[in-house]
Tab-separated table of C-alpha atoms in Angstrom:
chain	number	residue	atom	x	y	z
A	7	MET	CA	13.574	210.397	137.292
A	8	VAL	CA	12.861	212.279	134.082
A	9	SER	CA	9.414	213.565	133.164
A	10	ARG	CA	8.409	213.772	129.533
A	11	ALA	CA	5.319	215.413	128.068
A	12	ARG	CA	3.250	213.559	125.506
A	13	GLY	CA	0.462	214.858	123.310
A	14	GLY	CA	-0.553	218.510	123.195
A	15	ASN	CA	-3.148	221.015	122.075
A	16	ALA	CA	-3.479	221.184	118.306
A	17	SER	CA	-4.484	224.867	118.450
A	18	GLY	CA	-1.138	225.801	119.972
A	19	SER	CA	-2.791	227.426	123.002
A	20	SER	CA	-1.244	227.320	126.470
A	21	GLU	CA	-3.885	224.902	127.776
A	22	THR	CA	-2.339	221.588	128.776
A	23	SER	CA	-5.332	219.583	129.945
A	24	ASP	CA	-4.776	216.999	127.211
A	25	ILE	CA	-1.059	216.532	127.886
A	26	GLU	CA	0.043	213.385	129.693
A	27	THR	CA	3.201	213.364	131.775
A	28	GLU	CA	5.253	210.191	131.639
A	29	THR	CA	7.994	209.615	134.196
A	30	THR	CA	11.040	207.746	132.963
A	31	MET	CA	13.042	205.959	135.634
A	32	LYS	CA	16.394	204.236	135.939
A	33	ILE	CA	15.921	200.786	137.476
A	34	LEU	CA	18.471	198.229	138.689
A	35	VAL	CA	17.225	194.669	138.139
A	36	THR	CA	19.189	192.058	140.079
A	37	GLY	CA	18.968	188.429	139.017
A	38	ALA	CA	18.390	189.774	135.518
A	39	SER	CA	19.315	186.524	133.771
A	40	GLY	CA	16.590	184.607	135.640
A	41	GLY	CA	13.041	184.134	134.407
A	42	VAL	CA	11.342	186.976	136.300
A	43	GLY	CA	14.385	189.259	136.139
A	44	TYR	CA	14.693	188.886	132.383
A	45	GLU	CA	10.960	189.478	131.872
A	46	LEU	CA	11.064	192.564	134.090
A	47	THR	CA	14.094	193.928	132.248
A	48	ALA	CA	12.315	193.528	128.915
A	49	GLN	CA	9.073	195.107	130.148
A	50	LEU	CA	10.795	198.088	131.728
A	51	ALA	CA	12.874	198.701	128.604
A	52	ALA	CA	9.792	198.408	126.376
A	53	ALA	CA	8.084	201.065	128.512
A	54	GLY	CA	10.987	203.469	127.913
A	55	HIS	CA	12.731	203.117	131.266
A	56	GLU	CA	16.513	202.940	131.586
A	57	VAL	CA	17.542	199.534	132.930
A	58	ARG	CA	20.751	198.256	134.493
A	59	ALA	CA	20.582	194.455	134.385
A	60	MET	CA	22.708	192.827	137.092
A	61	SER	CA	23.620	189.136	137.089
A	62	ARG	CA	26.307	187.030	138.708
A	63	ARG	CA	27.617	185.773	135.364
A	64	PRO	CA	27.685	187.331	131.900
A	65	PRO	CA	24.182	186.755	130.496
A	66	SER	CA	23.642	184.412	127.562
A	67	GLY	CA	20.994	186.761	126.181
A	68	THR	CA	20.434	190.483	126.615
A	69	VAL	CA	17.636	192.950	125.978
A	70	PRO	CA	18.558	195.590	123.364
A	71	GLY	CA	19.420	198.962	124.870
A	72	VAL	CA	19.887	197.598	128.386
A	73	GLU	CA	23.093	198.078	130.385
A	74	SER	CA	24.598	194.777	131.575
A	75	PHE	CA	26.307	194.716	134.951
A	76	VAL	CA	28.070	191.574	136.198
A	77	GLY	CA	28.253	191.144	139.959
A	78	ASP	CA	26.727	189.731	143.131
A	79	PRO	CA	24.466	191.960	145.277
A	80	ALA	CA	26.030	190.312	148.353
A	81	ASP	CA	29.347	191.931	147.384
A	82	ALA	CA	28.926	195.309	149.081
A	83	SER	CA	31.374	197.323	146.978
A	84	VAL	CA	30.004	195.923	143.717
A	85	PHE	CA	26.390	196.429	144.755
A	86	ARG	CA	27.022	200.052	145.714
A	87	LYS	CA	28.377	200.690	142.220
A	88	ALA	CA	25.366	198.971	140.667
A	89	LEU	CA	23.008	201.208	142.664
A	90	ALA	CA	24.635	204.441	141.509
A	91	ASP	CA	22.082	206.946	140.206
A	92	VAL	CA	19.127	204.525	140.093
A	93	ASP	CA	15.549	205.408	141.009
A	94	GLY	CA	14.531	201.875	141.908
A	95	VAL	CA	15.803	198.348	142.461
A	96	PHE	CA	14.339	194.867	142.041
A	97	VAL	CA	15.671	192.091	144.295
A	98	ASN	CA	14.827	188.381	144.080
A	99	SER	CA	14.897	186.978	147.618
A	100	VAL	CA	15.583	183.446	146.321
A	101	PHE	CA	19.152	184.550	145.544
A	102	LEU	CA	19.786	185.794	149.097
A	103	ASP	CA	21.092	182.853	151.094
A	104	SER	CA	20.302	184.167	154.569
A	105	ALA	CA	18.576	186.904	156.533
A	106	ARG	CA	22.038	188.278	157.299
A	107	THR	CA	22.784	188.643	153.591
A	108	ALA	CA	19.364	190.218	153.092
A	109	GLU	CA	20.031	192.716	155.857
A	110	LYS	CA	23.369	193.653	154.284
A	111	VAL	CA	21.804	194.114	150.852
A	112	SER	CA	18.906	196.066	152.362
A	113	ARG	CA	21.273	198.310	154.309
A	114	ILE	CA	23.190	199.198	151.153
A	115	VAL	CA	19.914	200.053	149.406
A	116	SER	CA	18.972	202.326	152.317
A	117	GLU	CA	22.408	203.988	152.237
A	118	LYS	CA	21.814	204.921	148.627
A	119	ALA	CA	18.340	206.227	149.533
A	120	THR	CA	16.837	204.294	146.632
A	121	PRO	CA	13.230	205.539	146.473
A	122	ARG	CA	11.583	202.484	144.897
A	123	ILE	CA	12.215	198.871	145.960
A	124	ALA	CA	10.480	195.706	144.764
A	125	LEU	CA	11.306	192.417	146.471
A	126	LEU	CA	10.267	189.087	144.950
A	127	SER	CA	9.240	186.628	147.655
A	128	SER	CA	6.691	183.803	147.872
A	129	LEU	CA	3.095	183.187	148.885
A	130	CYS	CA	4.376	180.768	151.529
A	131	THR	CA	5.518	183.691	153.700
A	132	PHE	CA	1.813	184.237	154.424
A	133	THR	CA	0.651	180.642	154.573
A	134	ARG	CA	3.534	178.599	156.010
A	135	ARG	CA	5.560	180.685	158.464
A	136	GLY	CA	6.059	178.651	161.581
A	137	ASP	CA	5.363	175.444	159.636
A	138	LEU	CA	8.173	175.322	157.070
A	139	ALA	CA	11.773	176.388	157.601
A	140	TYR	CA	12.035	177.661	154.013
A	141	ALA	CA	8.981	179.883	154.507
A	142	ASP	CA	10.569	181.244	157.683
A	143	HIS	CA	13.762	181.921	155.712
A	144	LEU	CA	11.957	183.870	152.971
A	145	GLY	CA	9.815	185.682	155.522
A	146	GLY	CA	12.949	186.727	157.404
A	147	ILE	CA	14.288	188.290	154.220
A	148	VAL	CA	11.099	190.338	153.796
A	149	ASP	CA	11.359	191.429	157.429
A	150	ALA	CA	14.992	192.461	156.950
A	151	PHE	CA	14.087	194.668	153.992
A	152	ARG	CA	11.070	196.264	155.630
A	153	ALA	CA	13.004	197.023	158.827
A	154	LEU	CA	15.339	199.347	156.922
A	155	ASN	CA	13.141	200.195	153.942
A	156	PRO	CA	9.478	200.290	155.062
A	157	ARG	CA	8.353	201.392	151.585
A	158	THR	CA	9.497	198.089	150.043
A	159	VAL	CA	6.882	196.510	147.758
A	160	SER	CA	6.983	192.736	148.168
A	161	VAL	CA	5.567	190.414	145.493
A	162	HIS	CA	4.356	186.965	146.601
A	163	PRO	CA	3.543	184.481	143.807
A	164	GLY	CA	2.618	180.847	144.214
A	165	GLN	CA	3.781	178.079	141.863
A	166	PHE	CA	5.649	179.131	138.689
A	167	ALA	CA	4.569	177.756	135.309
A	168	THR	CA	8.276	177.395	134.531
A	169	ASN	CA	8.650	174.602	137.097
A	170	VAL	CA	7.795	172.104	134.354
A	171	LEU	CA	11.074	172.938	132.641
A	172	ASN	CA	12.603	170.566	135.186
A	173	TRP	CA	10.723	167.765	133.421
A	174	ARG	CA	12.527	168.210	130.096
A	175	PRO	CA	14.809	165.150	130.426
A	176	MET	CA	11.758	162.989	131.233
A	177	LEU	CA	9.705	164.573	128.462
A	178	LYS	CA	12.371	163.606	125.943
A	179	ASP	CA	12.163	160.032	127.229
A	180	GLY	CA	8.385	160.041	126.789
A	181	LYS	CA	7.326	159.613	130.427
A	182	VAL	CA	7.043	162.033	133.345
A	183	VAL	CA	7.228	160.506	136.813
A	184	HIS	CA	5.890	162.890	139.455
A	185	PRO	CA	4.042	162.750	142.783
A	186	PHE	CA	0.578	164.163	143.535
A	187	GLY	CA	-0.669	163.663	139.988
A	188	ASP	CA	-4.138	165.132	140.518
A	189	VAL	CA	-3.430	167.922	143.022
A	190	ARG	CA	-4.364	171.346	141.658
A	191	VAL	CA	-2.438	174.513	142.487
A	192	PRO	CA	-2.590	177.783	140.497
A	193	VAL	CA	0.426	178.410	138.281
A	194	ILE	CA	1.678	181.804	137.158
A	195	ASP	CA	3.708	182.947	134.178
A	196	PRO	CA	6.907	184.882	135.103
A	197	HIS	CA	5.693	187.502	132.619
A	198	ASP	CA	2.807	188.310	134.963
A	199	ILE	CA	5.032	188.304	138.056
A	200	ALA	CA	7.301	190.789	136.310
A	201	ALA	CA	4.328	192.955	135.302
A	202	VAL	CA	3.294	193.250	138.956
A	203	ALA	CA	6.866	194.077	140.011
A	204	LYS	CA	6.994	196.713	137.269
A	205	ALA	CA	3.799	198.311	138.576
A	206	GLY	CA	5.203	198.320	142.109
A	207	LEU	CA	8.399	200.002	140.931
A	208	THR	CA	7.069	202.568	138.486
A	209	GLU	CA	3.586	203.478	139.716
A	210	ASP	CA	2.690	205.565	142.748
A	211	GLY	CA	0.603	204.198	145.583
A	212	HIS	CA	2.137	200.753	146.118
A	213	GLU	CA	4.817	201.684	148.634
A	214	GLY	CA	4.923	199.232	151.536
A	215	GLU	CA	2.395	196.849	149.979
A	216	SER	CA	2.571	193.066	150.097
A	217	LEU	CA	1.135	191.802	146.814
A	218	LYS	CA	-0.124	188.204	146.810
A	219	ILE	CA	-0.548	186.997	143.226
A	220	SER	CA	-1.590	183.907	141.288
A	221	GLY	CA	-2.366	182.801	137.769
A	222	VAL	CA	-5.868	182.046	136.499
A	223	ASP	CA	-5.774	178.280	136.090
A	224	SER	CA	-4.761	175.292	138.198
A	225	PRO	CA	-3.780	172.332	136.017
A	226	SER	CA	-2.694	169.220	137.882
A	227	PRO	CA	0.664	167.609	137.017
A	228	ARG	CA	-1.186	164.966	135.002
A	229	GLU	CA	-3.031	167.685	133.057
A	230	LYS	CA	0.181	169.653	132.461
A	231	VAL	CA	1.755	166.606	130.859
A	232	ALA	CA	-1.291	166.182	128.615
A	233	ILE	CA	-1.134	169.850	127.586
A	234	ILE	CA	2.592	169.570	126.814
A	235	ALA	CA	2.001	166.388	124.803
A	236	GLU	CA	-0.697	168.096	122.757
A	237	ALA	CA	1.365	171.229	122.168
A	238	THR	CA	4.531	169.370	121.169
A	239	GLY	CA	2.835	166.573	119.243
A	240	ARG	CA	4.615	163.913	121.275
A	241	ALA	CA	3.322	160.801	122.999
A	242	ILE	CA	4.111	161.414	126.674
A	243	ASP	CA	2.940	159.177	129.504
A	244	PHE	CA	2.403	160.215	133.103
A	245	GLU	CA	3.264	157.982	136.039
A	246	GLU	CA	2.454	159.034	139.587
A	247	SER	CA	5.266	158.307	142.030
A	248	SER	CA	4.853	157.946	145.773
A	249	GLU	CA	5.871	160.721	148.112
A	250	ASP	CA	8.745	158.598	149.451
A	251	GLU	CA	10.011	157.939	145.929
A	252	ALA	CA	9.814	161.649	145.152
A	253	ARG	CA	11.710	162.585	148.311
A	254	THR	CA	14.479	160.115	147.500
A	255	HIS	CA	14.817	161.440	143.951
A	256	LEU	CA	14.587	165.147	144.813
A	257	SER	CA	16.975	164.905	147.767
A	258	ARG	CA	19.807	164.583	145.232
A	259	SER	CA	19.303	168.197	144.178
A	260	MET	CA	17.524	169.830	147.142
A	261	GLY	CA	18.457	170.447	150.742
A	262	PRO	CA	16.046	169.228	153.437
A	263	ASP	CA	14.322	172.602	153.995
A	264	LEU	CA	13.683	173.201	150.307
A	265	LEU	CA	12.588	169.576	149.861
A	266	ASP	CA	10.019	169.858	152.667
A	267	TYR	CA	8.757	173.079	151.091
A	268	TYR	CA	8.452	171.479	147.651
A	269	ILE	CA	6.589	168.400	148.862
A	270	THR	CA	4.240	170.365	151.119
A	271	MET	CA	3.329	173.073	148.625
A	272	HIS	CA	2.830	170.624	145.742
A	273	GLY	CA	1.155	167.814	147.640
A	274	TYR	CA	-0.707	169.356	150.547
A	275	PRO	CA	-1.782	172.887	149.548
A	276	LYS	CA	-3.915	174.933	151.907
A	277	PRO	CA	-7.099	176.591	150.581
A	278	ALA	CA	-5.290	179.959	150.557
A	279	GLU	CA	-2.634	178.416	148.280
A	280	GLN	CA	-5.269	177.189	145.830
A	281	GLU	CA	-7.115	180.491	145.572
A	282	ILE	CA	-7.242	182.338	142.244
A	283	LEU	CA	-6.331	185.928	143.116
A	284	PRO	CA	-7.330	189.049	141.125
A	285	THR	CA	-4.157	191.014	141.920
A	286	VAL	CA	-2.426	190.715	138.537
A	287	GLU	CA	-5.403	191.984	136.557
A	288	THR	CA	-6.185	194.683	139.117
A	289	LEU	CA	-2.657	196.109	138.989
A	290	THR	CA	-1.817	195.630	135.326
A	291	GLY	CA	-5.196	195.759	133.595
A	292	GLU	CA	-4.397	192.482	131.845
A	293	ARG	CA	-5.660	188.993	132.587
A	294	PRO	CA	-2.831	186.643	133.641
A	295	ARG	CA	-1.669	184.125	131.079
A	296	THR	CA	-2.820	180.533	131.396
A	297	PHE	CA	-0.444	177.588	131.572
A	298	ARG	CA	-1.293	176.783	127.959
A	299	GLN	CA	-0.483	180.348	126.889
A	300	TRP	CA	2.839	180.231	128.723
A	301	LEU	CA	3.654	176.932	127.014
A	302	THR	CA	2.720	178.246	123.572
A	303	ASN	CA	5.048	181.207	124.067
A	304	ASN	CA	7.899	178.959	125.233
A	305	LEU	CA	7.649	175.886	123.021
A	306	ALA	CA	11.236	176.364	121.863
A	307	ALA	CA	12.397	175.426	125.349
A	308	PHE	CA	10.950	171.929	124.829
A	309	GLU	CA	12.608	171.184	121.488
């Protein structure tokens, strides 16, 4: 870490009460080509931190001034090189295929004595452990990290606003077919998830915390389609499918555990999964972006 002084006393005296000290860190961001990883990389770089952006494949887009590093954190020798001389590391648990892999990655982090660790997880580790196998899987990853690195900051969002990107083929055809058309669950912009991870990595006082976060609005699937139609100027219909139809369709791209998770969280949310949480604004000082704001900022993805 490097400390830099900002400001000063105009009189040239030795008093330093008006000088702010800013600590610049070197952060390894794994999964840097993904939505949250890319946002975090950009936010850290904008704040003056040195960033090493790690991804499994050469990224299609990069943030200016950021070091790109191609490799898989599950590859021990590669991950050790990626961790060289860093002050903190961000890990997305979705990319760790098992608790065993998580333990290996966590052990390497502890070997390097990395002082700051942020782990992206899910709200379901609080609400669905013991009920859903996928929640147990993600919870096991958090446990594996905390066992070796108790100061790990874990970030637990609910539903991502970016999930609607999966609708793009249907949007082009003018009709979205989706189950649970009027069920409301808060959605969160990856920008806000990244902002919380950034706070956990670069600010003091969050070590060992589990940060449950949400967005500020809960549009239903039917309402999301209407918002997209308005924003894009297209005529887009919504058709509600049955749960059985949705399971048949989604089983082509999801394993059974992930499919059960998807159906349960989208169709049968618990009150705790529908709660609007203040965490993002409390930690970052900024109100989370609404679904409409996220869409406005990402309209190019729907062209």
